[in-house]
mmCIF file of C-alpha atoms and ligand atoms in Angstrom:
data_model
loop_
_atom_site.group_PDB
_atom_site.id
_atom_site.type_symbol
_atom_site.label_atom_id
_atom_site.label_comp_id
_atom_site.label_asym_id
_atom_site.label_seq_id
_atom_site.Cartn_x
_atom_site.Cartn_y
_atom_site.Cartn_z
ATOM 1 C CA MET A 279 2.004 -8.609 29.531
ATOM 2 C CA ASN A 280 4.695 -10.286 27.301
ATOM 3 C CA ASP A 281 3.732 -10.958 23.250
ATOM 4 C CA SER A 282 2.194 -14.309 23.368
ATOM 5 C CA THR A 283 -0.101 -13.312 26.669
ATOM 6 C CA ILE A 284 -1.556 -10.280 23.984
ATOM 7 C CA ALA A 285 -1.445 -12.479 21.590
ATOM 8 C CA GLU A 286 -3.581 -15.019 22.634
ATOM 9 C CA GLN A 287 -5.762 -11.945 23.999
ATOM 10 C CA ILE A 288 -5.804 -10.963 20.454
ATOM 11 C CA GLN A 289 -7.109 -14.420 19.478
ATOM 12 C CA GLY A 290 -10.298 -14.291 22.728
ATOM 13 C CA LEU A 291 -11.620 -10.830 21.911
ATOM 14 C CA LYS A 292 -11.639 -10.915 17.912
ATOM 15 C CA LYS A 293 -14.025 -14.155 19.041
ATOM 16 C CA ALA A 294 -16.028 -12.411 20.380
ATOM 17 C CA ARG A 295 -16.296 -9.202 18.743
ATOM 18 C CA ASN A 296 -16.561 -11.189 14.892
ATOM 19 C CA ALA A 297 -13.103 -9.485 13.696
ATOM 20 C CA VAL A 298 -10.871 -10.364 11.117
ATOM 21 C CA ILE A 299 -7.110 -9.134 11.638
ATOM 22 C CA VAL A 300 -5.624 -7.706 8.223
ATOM 23 C CA ALA A 301 -2.386 -6.254 8.562
ATOM 24 C CA HIS A 302 -0.679 -5.403 5.002
ATOM 25 C CA ASN A 303 3.311 -6.342 4.484
ATOM 26 C CA TYR A 304 5.157 -3.834 5.537
ATOM 27 C CA GLN A 305 3.374 -4.000 9.025
ATOM 28 C CA ASN A 306 5.854 -5.226 12.799
ATOM 29 C CA ASP A 307 6.566 -9.021 12.832
ATOM 30 C CA GLU A 308 4.611 -9.606 15.917
ATOM 31 C CA VAL A 309 1.539 -7.716 14.117
ATOM 32 C CA GLN A 310 2.629 -9.603 10.827
ATOM 33 C CA GLU A 311 2.062 -12.690 12.515
ATOM 34 C CA ILE A 312 -1.971 -12.390 14.352
ATOM 35 C CA ALA A 313 -3.175 -11.086 11.345
ATOM 36 C CA ASP A 314 -5.581 -13.812 9.593
ATOM 37 C CA ALA A 315 -4.776 -12.046 5.978
ATOM 38 C CA VAL A 316 -1.109 -9.897 5.242
ATOM 39 C CA GLY A 317 -0.719 -8.217 2.215
ATOM 40 C CA ASP A 318 -0.918 -5.218 -0.556
ATOM 41 C CA SER A 319 -3.297 -2.706 -0.887
ATOM 42 C CA PHE A 320 -4.882 -4.271 -4.242
ATOM 43 C CA TYR A 321 -5.843 -7.972 -1.425
ATOM 44 C CA LEU A 322 -6.116 -6.292 1.041
ATOM 45 C CA SER A 323 -8.849 -4.115 -0.118
ATOM 46 C CA LYS A 324 -10.416 -7.000 -2.130
ATOM 47 C CA LEU A 325 -10.827 -9.270 1.325
ATOM 48 C CA CYS A 326 -12.237 -6.475 3.174
ATOM 49 C CA ALA A 327 -14.649 -6.358 0.797
ATOM 50 C CA THR A 328 -15.588 -10.282 0.950
ATOM 51 C CA ASN A 329 -14.729 -11.714 4.290
ATOM 52 C CA PRO A 330 -17.829 -11.599 6.069
ATOM 53 C CA ALA A 331 -16.817 -10.741 9.615
ATOM 54 C CA GLN A 332 -18.283 -8.278 10.928
ATOM 55 C CA CYS A 333 -15.485 -6.257 12.189
ATOM 56 C CA ILE A 334 -11.874 -5.632 10.529
ATOM 57 C CA VAL A 335 -10.125 -4.334 12.556
ATOM 58 C CA PHE A 336 -6.545 -2.842 9.761
ATOM 59 C CA CYS A 337 -3.348 -2.477 10.641
ATOM 60 C CA GLY A 338 -2.183 -0.466 7.909
ATOM 61 C CA VAL A 339 -2.514 2.782 7.515
ATOM 62 C CA GLY A 340 -5.348 5.397 7.726
ATOM 63 C CA PHE A 341 -5.959 5.003 3.566
ATOM 64 C CA MET A 342 -6.338 1.459 3.566
ATOM 65 C CA ALA A 343 -8.751 1.243 7.239
ATOM 66 C CA GLU A 344 -10.472 3.419 5.251
ATOM 67 C CA SER A 345 -11.231 2.337 1.696
ATOM 68 C CA ALA A 346 -11.884 -0.610 3.648
ATOM 69 C CA LYS A 347 -14.646 1.073 4.908
ATOM 70 C CA ILE A 348 -15.571 2.986 1.740
ATOM 71 C CA LEU A 349 -16.667 -0.509 0.496
ATOM 72 C CA SER A 350 -17.899 -2.098 3.364
ATOM 73 C CA PRO A 351 -20.623 0.170 5.230
ATOM 74 C CA GLN A 352 -22.670 -2.060 7.275
ATOM 75 C CA LYS A 353 -19.005 -2.957 9.318
ATOM 76 C CA THR A 354 -17.462 -1.591 12.073
ATOM 77 C CA VAL A 355 -13.395 -1.216 10.501
ATOM 78 C CA LEU A 356 -11.024 -0.119 13.766
ATOM 79 C CA LEU A 357 -7.729 1.840 13.147
ATOM 80 C CA PRO A 358 -5.792 0.322 15.917
ATOM 81 C CA GLU A 359 -3.204 3.676 15.540
ATOM 82 C CA ARG A 360 -5.645 7.174 15.064
ATOM 83 C CA GLN A 361 -2.423 8.994 13.376
ATOM 84 C CA ALA A 362 -1.139 5.666 11.498
ATOM 85 C CA GLY A 363 -1.666 8.342 8.239
ATOM 86 C CA CYS A 364 0.320 8.400 4.538
ATOM 87 C CA PRO A 365 2.353 12.063 4.312
ATOM 88 C CA MET A 366 2.001 10.863 0.322
ATOM 89 C CA ALA A 367 -1.861 10.211 0.864
ATOM 90 C CA ASP A 368 -2.191 13.660 2.724
ATOM 91 C CA SER A 369 0.176 15.525 -0.163
ATOM 92 C CA VAL A 370 -2.566 15.707 -2.689
ATOM 93 C CA THR A 371 -6.022 17.828 -2.110
ATOM 94 C CA VAL A 372 -9.781 17.894 -3.268
ATOM 95 C CA GLU A 373 -8.769 21.901 -4.915
ATOM 96 C CA ASP A 374 -5.397 20.184 -6.262
ATOM 97 C CA VAL A 375 -7.349 17.870 -7.620
ATOM 98 C CA ARG A 376 -9.953 20.285 -8.890
ATOM 99 C CA ALA A 377 -7.420 22.142 -10.733
ATOM 100 C CA LEU A 378 -4.933 19.339 -12.874
ATOM 101 C CA LYS A 379 -9.128 19.075 -13.412
ATOM 102 C CA ALA A 380 -9.763 22.029 -15.247
ATOM 103 C CA GLN A 381 -6.544 22.534 -16.798
ATOM 104 C CA HIS A 382 -7.246 19.761 -18.681
ATOM 105 C CA PRO A 383 -10.806 18.861 -19.280
ATOM 106 C CA GLY A 384 -11.692 16.073 -20.762
ATOM 107 C CA ALA A 385 -8.951 14.177 -19.169
ATOM 108 C CA ALA A 386 -9.339 10.402 -17.121
ATOM 109 C CA VAL A 387 -8.673 11.377 -13.263
ATOM 110 C CA MET A 388 -6.695 8.588 -11.311
ATOM 111 C CA CYS A 389 -6.173 8.334 -8.510
ATOM 112 C CA TYR A 390 -3.587 6.158 -6.736
ATOM 113 C CA ILE A 391 -5.013 4.200 -3.304
ATOM 114 C CA ASN A 392 -2.904 6.260 -1.078
ATOM 115 C CA THR A 393 -5.204 8.893 -1.361
ATOM 116 C CA SER A 394 -8.334 10.345 1.474
ATOM 117 C CA ALA A 395 -11.756 9.379 0.405
ATOM 118 C CA GLU A 396 -12.540 13.418 -0.639
ATOM 119 C CA VAL A 397 -9.647 13.270 -2.692
ATOM 120 C CA LYS A 398 -10.932 9.021 -4.157
ATOM 121 C CA ALA A 399 -14.586 10.816 -4.192
ATOM 122 C CA GLU A 400 -12.946 13.550 -6.870
ATOM 123 C CA CYS A 401 -11.408 10.579 -8.779
ATOM 124 C CA ASP A 402 -12.865 8.267 -11.655
ATOM 125 C CA VAL A 403 -11.155 5.796 -11.172
ATOM 126 C CA CYS A 404 -8.849 3.921 -8.181
ATOM 127 C CA CYS A 405 -5.379 2.004 -8.835
ATOM 128 C CA THR A 406 -2.481 0.464 -6.337
ATOM 129 C CA SER A 407 0.568 -0.083 -7.417
ATOM 130 C CA SER A 408 -0.430 -3.773 -8.581
ATOM 131 C CA ASN A 409 -3.123 -2.489 -11.110
ATOM 132 C CA ALA A 410 -1.772 1.324 -12.566
ATOM 133 C CA VAL A 411 -0.748 -0.171 -15.312
ATOM 134 C CA LYS A 412 -4.143 -2.403 -16.061
ATOM 135 C CA ILE A 413 -6.455 -0.048 -15.482
ATOM 136 C CA ALA A 414 -4.853 3.223 -16.898
ATOM 137 C CA ARG A 415 -4.071 1.248 -19.885
ATOM 138 C CA ALA A 416 -7.913 0.032 -20.000
ATOM 139 C CA LEU A 417 -9.408 3.990 -20.202
ATOM 140 C CA PRO A 418 -10.831 5.003 -23.191
ATOM 141 C CA GLN A 419 -8.996 8.608 -23.076
ATOM 142 C CA ARG A 420 -5.367 9.439 -23.936
ATOM 143 C CA ASP A 421 -4.957 11.760 -21.136
ATOM 144 C CA ILE A 422 -5.304 11.451 -17.950
ATOM 145 C CA ILE A 423 -4.155 13.071 -14.284
ATOM 146 C CA PHE A 424 -3.361 11.071 -12.346
ATOM 147 C CA VAL A 425 -2.913 11.671 -8.009
ATOM 148 C CA PRO A 426 -0.119 11.671 -6.207
ATOM 149 C CA ASP A 427 2.622 9.203 -6.912
ATOM 150 C CA ARG A 428 5.069 11.238 -9.163
ATOM 151 C CA ASN A 429 6.902 8.118 -9.082
ATOM 152 C CA LEU A 430 3.901 5.333 -9.696
ATOM 153 C CA GLY A 431 2.990 8.031 -12.457
ATOM 154 C CA HIS A 432 6.311 8.060 -14.649
ATOM 155 C CA PHE A 433 6.866 4.085 -13.486
ATOM 156 C CA VAL A 434 3.092 3.241 -15.232
ATOM 157 C CA ALA A 435 3.570 6.660 -18.337
ATOM 158 C CA MET A 436 6.884 5.631 -19.574
ATOM 159 C CA GLN A 437 4.765 2.001 -19.930
ATOM 160 C CA LEU A 438 2.151 3.344 -21.766
ATOM 161 C CA PRO A 439 3.930 5.648 -24.188
ATOM 162 C CA GLU A 440 0.482 6.012 -26.144
ATOM 163 C CA LYS A 441 -0.897 8.451 -23.606
ATOM 164 C CA ASN A 442 -0.592 11.571 -22.349
ATOM 165 C CA PHE A 443 -0.102 12.029 -18.317
ATOM 166 C CA PHE A 444 -0.631 14.915 -16.099
ATOM 167 C CA VAL A 445 1.244 13.816 -12.533
ATOM 168 C CA HIS A 446 0.632 15.578 -9.154
ATOM 169 C CA ASP A 447 3.913 15.751 -7.317
ATOM 170 C CA GLY A 448 3.782 13.916 -4.733
ATOM 171 C CA CYS A 449 5.996 11.138 -3.154
ATOM 172 C CA CYS A 450 6.628 9.001 -0.270
ATOM 173 C CA VAL A 451 9.124 9.897 1.748
ATOM 174 C CA THR A 452 10.497 6.584 2.723
ATOM 175 C CA HIS A 453 10.609 5.172 -1.034
ATOM 176 C CA THR A 454 12.640 8.847 -1.578
ATOM 177 C CA ARG A 455 14.647 8.159 0.851
ATOM 178 C CA ILE A 456 17.091 5.123 -1.622
ATOM 179 C CA GLY A 457 18.831 7.130 -4.316
ATOM 180 C CA LEU A 458 21.162 4.917 -7.249
ATOM 181 C CA ARG A 459 23.943 5.653 -4.771
ATOM 182 C CA GLU A 460 22.414 2.901 -2.840
ATOM 183 C CA LEU A 461 22.034 0.678 -5.144
ATOM 184 C CA GLU A 462 26.486 0.887 -6.823
ATOM 185 C CA ALA A 463 27.453 0.515 -3.121
ATOM 186 C CA ALA A 464 24.604 -3.204 -3.062
ATOM 187 C CA ARG A 465 25.234 -4.861 -6.446
ATOM 188 C CA LYS A 466 29.670 -3.910 -5.633
ATOM 189 C CA LYS A 467 28.955 -5.864 -2.866
ATOM 190 C CA TYR A 468 26.480 -8.800 -3.884
ATOM 191 C CA PRO A 469 27.581 -9.260 -7.398
ATOM 192 C CA GLY A 470 24.458 -11.168 -8.947
ATOM 193 C CA ALA A 471 22.453 -10.668 -6.892
ATOM 194 C CA PRO A 472 19.006 -9.307 -9.033
ATOM 195 C CA VAL A 473 17.013 -6.020 -7.695
ATOM 196 C CA ALA A 474 13.325 -6.056 -6.800
ATOM 197 C CA VAL A 475 12.328 -2.195 -6.104
ATOM 198 C CA HIS A 476 9.302 -0.926 -5.621
ATOM 199 C CA PRO A 477 7.484 1.624 -8.395
ATOM 200 C CA GLU A 478 7.056 4.707 -4.975
ATOM 201 C CA CYS A 479 10.877 4.778 -5.496
ATOM 202 C CA PRO A 480 12.677 6.915 -7.904
ATOM 203 C CA PRO A 481 12.553 6.223 -11.842
ATOM 204 C CA GLU A 482 16.406 6.389 -11.771
ATOM 205 C CA LEU A 483 16.429 2.930 -9.458
ATOM 206 C CA VAL A 484 13.331 1.223 -11.600
ATOM 207 C CA ASP A 485 14.564 1.621 -14.362
ATOM 208 C CA VAL A 486 18.141 0.310 -13.275
ATOM 209 C CA ALA A 487 15.723 -2.369 -11.330
ATOM 210 C CA ASP A 488 15.745 -6.465 -11.992
ATOM 211 C CA PHE A 489 12.125 -5.841 -10.459
ATOM 212 C CA THR A 490 8.871 -3.575 -10.436
ATOM 213 C CA GLY A 491 6.288 -4.687 -8.877
ATOM 214 C CA SER A 492 3.354 -3.332 -5.133
ATOM 215 C CA THR A 493 4.658 -5.713 -2.115
ATOM 216 C CA SER A 494 3.232 -8.779 -3.054
ATOM 217 C CA GLU A 495 4.535 -8.931 -6.442
ATOM 218 C CA ILE A 496 7.784 -8.378 -5.239
ATOM 219 C CA ILE A 497 7.211 -11.101 -2.809
ATOM 220 C CA ASP A 498 6.462 -13.724 -5.647
ATOM 221 C CA PHE A 499 8.927 -12.597 -7.883
ATOM 222 C CA CYS A 500 11.243 -12.969 -4.890
ATOM 223 C CA ARG A 501 9.536 -17.085 -4.165
ATOM 224 C CA ARG A 502 9.776 -17.993 -8.449
ATOM 225 C CA SER A 503 14.052 -15.757 -8.438
ATOM 226 C CA PRO A 504 16.449 -18.992 -8.810
ATOM 227 C CA ALA A 505 18.674 -16.327 -7.183
ATOM 228 C CA GLN A 506 20.345 -16.808 -3.477
ATOM 229 C CA CYS A 507 20.733 -12.922 -2.547
ATOM 230 C CA ILE A 508 17.919 -10.697 -3.715
ATOM 231 C CA LEU A 509 18.578 -7.117 -3.101
ATOM 232 C CA ILE A 510 15.455 -5.404 -2.326
ATOM 233 C CA GLY A 511 13.878 -1.924 -2.029
ATOM 234 C CA THR A 512 11.248 -1.194 -0.080
ATOM 235 C CA GLU A 513 9.844 -0.807 3.385
ATOM 236 C CA MET A 514 11.430 -3.179 5.889
ATOM 237 C CA GLY A 515 8.380 -5.191 6.997
ATOM 238 C CA ILE A 516 8.362 -6.857 2.588
ATOM 239 C CA LEU A 517 11.384 -8.838 4.785
ATOM 240 C CA HIS A 518 9.360 -10.901 7.260
ATOM 241 C CA THR A 519 7.173 -12.412 4.670
ATOM 242 C CA LEU A 520 10.739 -12.387 2.533
ATOM 243 C CA ARG A 521 12.936 -14.496 5.265
ATOM 244 C CA LYS A 522 9.651 -16.589 6.307
ATOM 245 C CA ASP A 523 9.178 -17.769 2.820
ATOM 246 C CA ASN A 524 12.213 -18.278 2.130
ATOM 247 C CA PRO A 525 13.988 -19.820 4.589
ATOM 248 C CA GLN A 526 17.675 -20.649 1.969
ATOM 249 C CA LYS A 527 17.576 -17.171 -0.157
ATOM 250 C CA GLU A 528 19.165 -14.083 1.466
ATOM 251 C CA PHE A 529 17.363 -10.701 1.790
ATOM 252 C CA ILE A 530 19.372 -7.568 1.429
ATOM 253 C CA LEU A 531 17.340 -3.796 2.012
ATOM 254 C CA LEU A 532 19.516 -1.369 -0.137
ATOM 255 C CA SER A 533 19.147 0.810 2.853
ATOM 256 C CA PRO A 534 18.620 0.845 6.357
ATOM 257 C CA ARG A 535 16.488 3.348 6.054
ATOM 258 C CA LEU A 536 13.102 1.684 5.078
ATOM 259 C CA VAL A 537 11.062 2.589 7.663
ATOM 260 C CA CYS A 538 8.030 3.937 7.533
ATOM 261 C CA SER A 539 7.248 4.897 11.340
ATOM 262 C CA ASN A 540 3.254 5.487 10.651
ATOM 263 C CA MET A 541 3.552 2.082 9.769
ATOM 264 C CA LYS A 542 5.279 0.428 12.444
ATOM 265 C CA MET A 543 3.249 2.930 15.154
ATOM 266 C CA THR A 544 0.675 -0.398 15.484
ATOM 267 C CA THR A 545 1.691 -2.880 18.276
ATOM 268 C CA LEU A 546 0.685 -6.162 19.775
ATOM 269 C CA GLU A 547 -1.097 -3.870 22.457
ATOM 270 C CA SER A 548 -2.244 -1.107 19.864
ATOM 271 C CA VAL A 549 -4.118 -4.023 18.256
ATOM 272 C CA ARG A 550 -5.049 -5.587 21.925
ATOM 273 C CA ARG A 551 -6.909 -2.651 23.182
ATOM 274 C CA SER A 552 -8.616 -1.881 19.396
ATOM 275 C CA LEU A 553 -10.028 -4.839 19.822
ATOM 276 C CA ASP A 554 -10.858 -5.053 23.302
ATOM 277 C CA GLU A 555 -12.533 -0.682 23.500
ATOM 278 C CA GLY A 556 -13.113 -0.463 20.297
ATOM 279 C CA ARG A 557 -10.954 1.563 18.770
ATOM 280 C CA TYR A 558 -10.403 4.043 16.498
ATOM 281 C CA VAL A 559 -13.817 3.068 14.448
ATOM 282 C CA VAL A 560 -13.500 4.299 10.573
ATOM 283 C CA GLU A 561 -16.789 6.897 9.320
ATOM 284 C CA VAL A 562 -16.332 8.061 5.958
ATOM 285 C CA GLU A 563 -19.195 10.963 5.502
ATOM 286 C CA GLU A 564 -22.014 9.298 3.108
ATOM 287 C CA SER A 565 -21.732 11.163 0.611
ATOM 288 C CA ILE A 566 -18.497 11.901 0.554
ATOM 289 C CA ARG A 567 -18.305 7.110 0.929
ATOM 290 C CA LEU A 568 -20.593 6.948 -2.340
ATOM 291 C CA ARG A 569 -18.607 8.154 -4.754
ATOM 292 C CA ALA A 570 -15.002 6.905 -3.538
ATOM 293 C CA LYS A 571 -16.869 3.911 -4.003
ATOM 294 C CA THR A 572 -17.795 4.419 -6.810
ATOM 295 C CA CYS A 573 -14.171 4.779 -8.091
ATOM 296 C CA LEU A 574 -12.644 2.011 -6.204
ATOM 297 C CA GLU A 575 -14.648 -0.058 -7.868
ATOM 298 C CA ARG A 576 -14.640 1.559 -10.702
ATOM 299 C CA MET A 577 -10.788 -0.656 -10.384
ATOM 300 C CA LEU A 578 -12.705 -3.762 -9.369
ATOM 301 C CA ALA A 579 -14.202 -3.969 -11.647
ATOM 302 C CA ILE A 580 -11.323 -3.859 -14.556
ATOM 303 C CA ALA A 581 -8.131 -5.171 -12.350
ATOM 304 C CA GLY A 582 -10.432 -8.469 -10.795
HETATM 305 P P1 LIG L 646 1.526 -2.065 -1.536
HETATM 306 O O1 LIG L 646 -0.057 -1.708 -2.763
HETATM 307 O O2 LIG L 646 2.574 -2.612 -2.695
HETATM 308 O O3 LIG L 646 0.942 -3.077 -0.673
HETATM 309 O O4 LIG L 646 1.835 -0.608 -1.368
HETATM 310 C C1 LIG L 646 0.937 0.533 -0.698
HETATM 311 C C2 LIG L 646 2.506 0.960 0.149
HETATM 312 O O5 LIG L 646 1.828 2.327 0.038
HETATM 313 C C3 LIG L 646 3.543 2.127 -0.721
HETATM 314 O O6 LIG L 646 4.133 2.761 0.039
HETATM 315 FE FE1 LIG L 647 2.378 6.266 2.223
HETATM 316 FE FE2 LIG L 647 5.323 5.200 1.806
HETATM 317 FE FE3 LIG L 647 4.654 3.798 4.096
HETATM 318 FE FE4 LIG L 647 3.374 3.687 1.452
HETATM 319 S S1 LIG L 647 5.898 3.296 2.882
HETATM 320 S S2 LIG L 647 2.635 4.203 3.341
HETATM 321 S S3 LIG L 647 3.689 5.185 0.504
HETATM 322 S S4 LIG L 647 4.619 6.832 3.630
#
């Protein structure tokens, strides 16, 4: 079957199931094309909570689909590829969070949305890369435990010197594939081009970049920038929207290794099969879900 036949079938199955298809900015181009909404993790988590469709097909990775289920337990949430996970989310366990709490009693416990439901259930408040600074600033506590991304933790800590951060040592295998060497080589090749990176990148990159933000914030920055050529330090899936939005501009990925293999698992065929066979259903145990929901809802209340 070719892509347009599969895309047609997806539209029919979607109607029959009263489903909405959402896709993260890192998904394969053709998956982004058939999605009803494409965005960063904050936008998608809000959208899933408010969209009236009975079924959500989440083209992304496990923790994203799980967050949708936590916020909308009455809906069927489908993850087209069961194996699509996030190694960063897997790097922190409930035991790790409990150990940090024991070491720093009284500290607020903040987690990146890139965590399991069980870890969220142990934390006070969640955040995404687009609102982490805002959330940390709003917390009354001076001491803040942050899990799991050391690079996002560092990025937030740099902007809030009045707070004390205790950061778990996790990171993204994709964003840590690049370093200063790639950035300097690209700056030499494209002199004057601004550099936009994701806060999951190593601090030495973030420190010298012209812009740091979530995937959707990078997309906004590139839309607004008068520059004709922009260097991009995040997963390559973002290039699809960047090039569609700005056909006259040139976007250069800092490294061809900026590919998240988990995000790339989802294909048109897996979305079709997901709708056809109702798989893979995301479930979260109710006592965990209720605590994780509080953690996510605190984020939504602060970040709006
Ligand atoms: P965003 O929140 O910027 O979409 O990022 C999610 C993610 O997993 C980045 O690696
Ligand atoms: Fe996880 Fe990194 Fe992939 Fe984002 S890009 S889903 S943090 S592995």
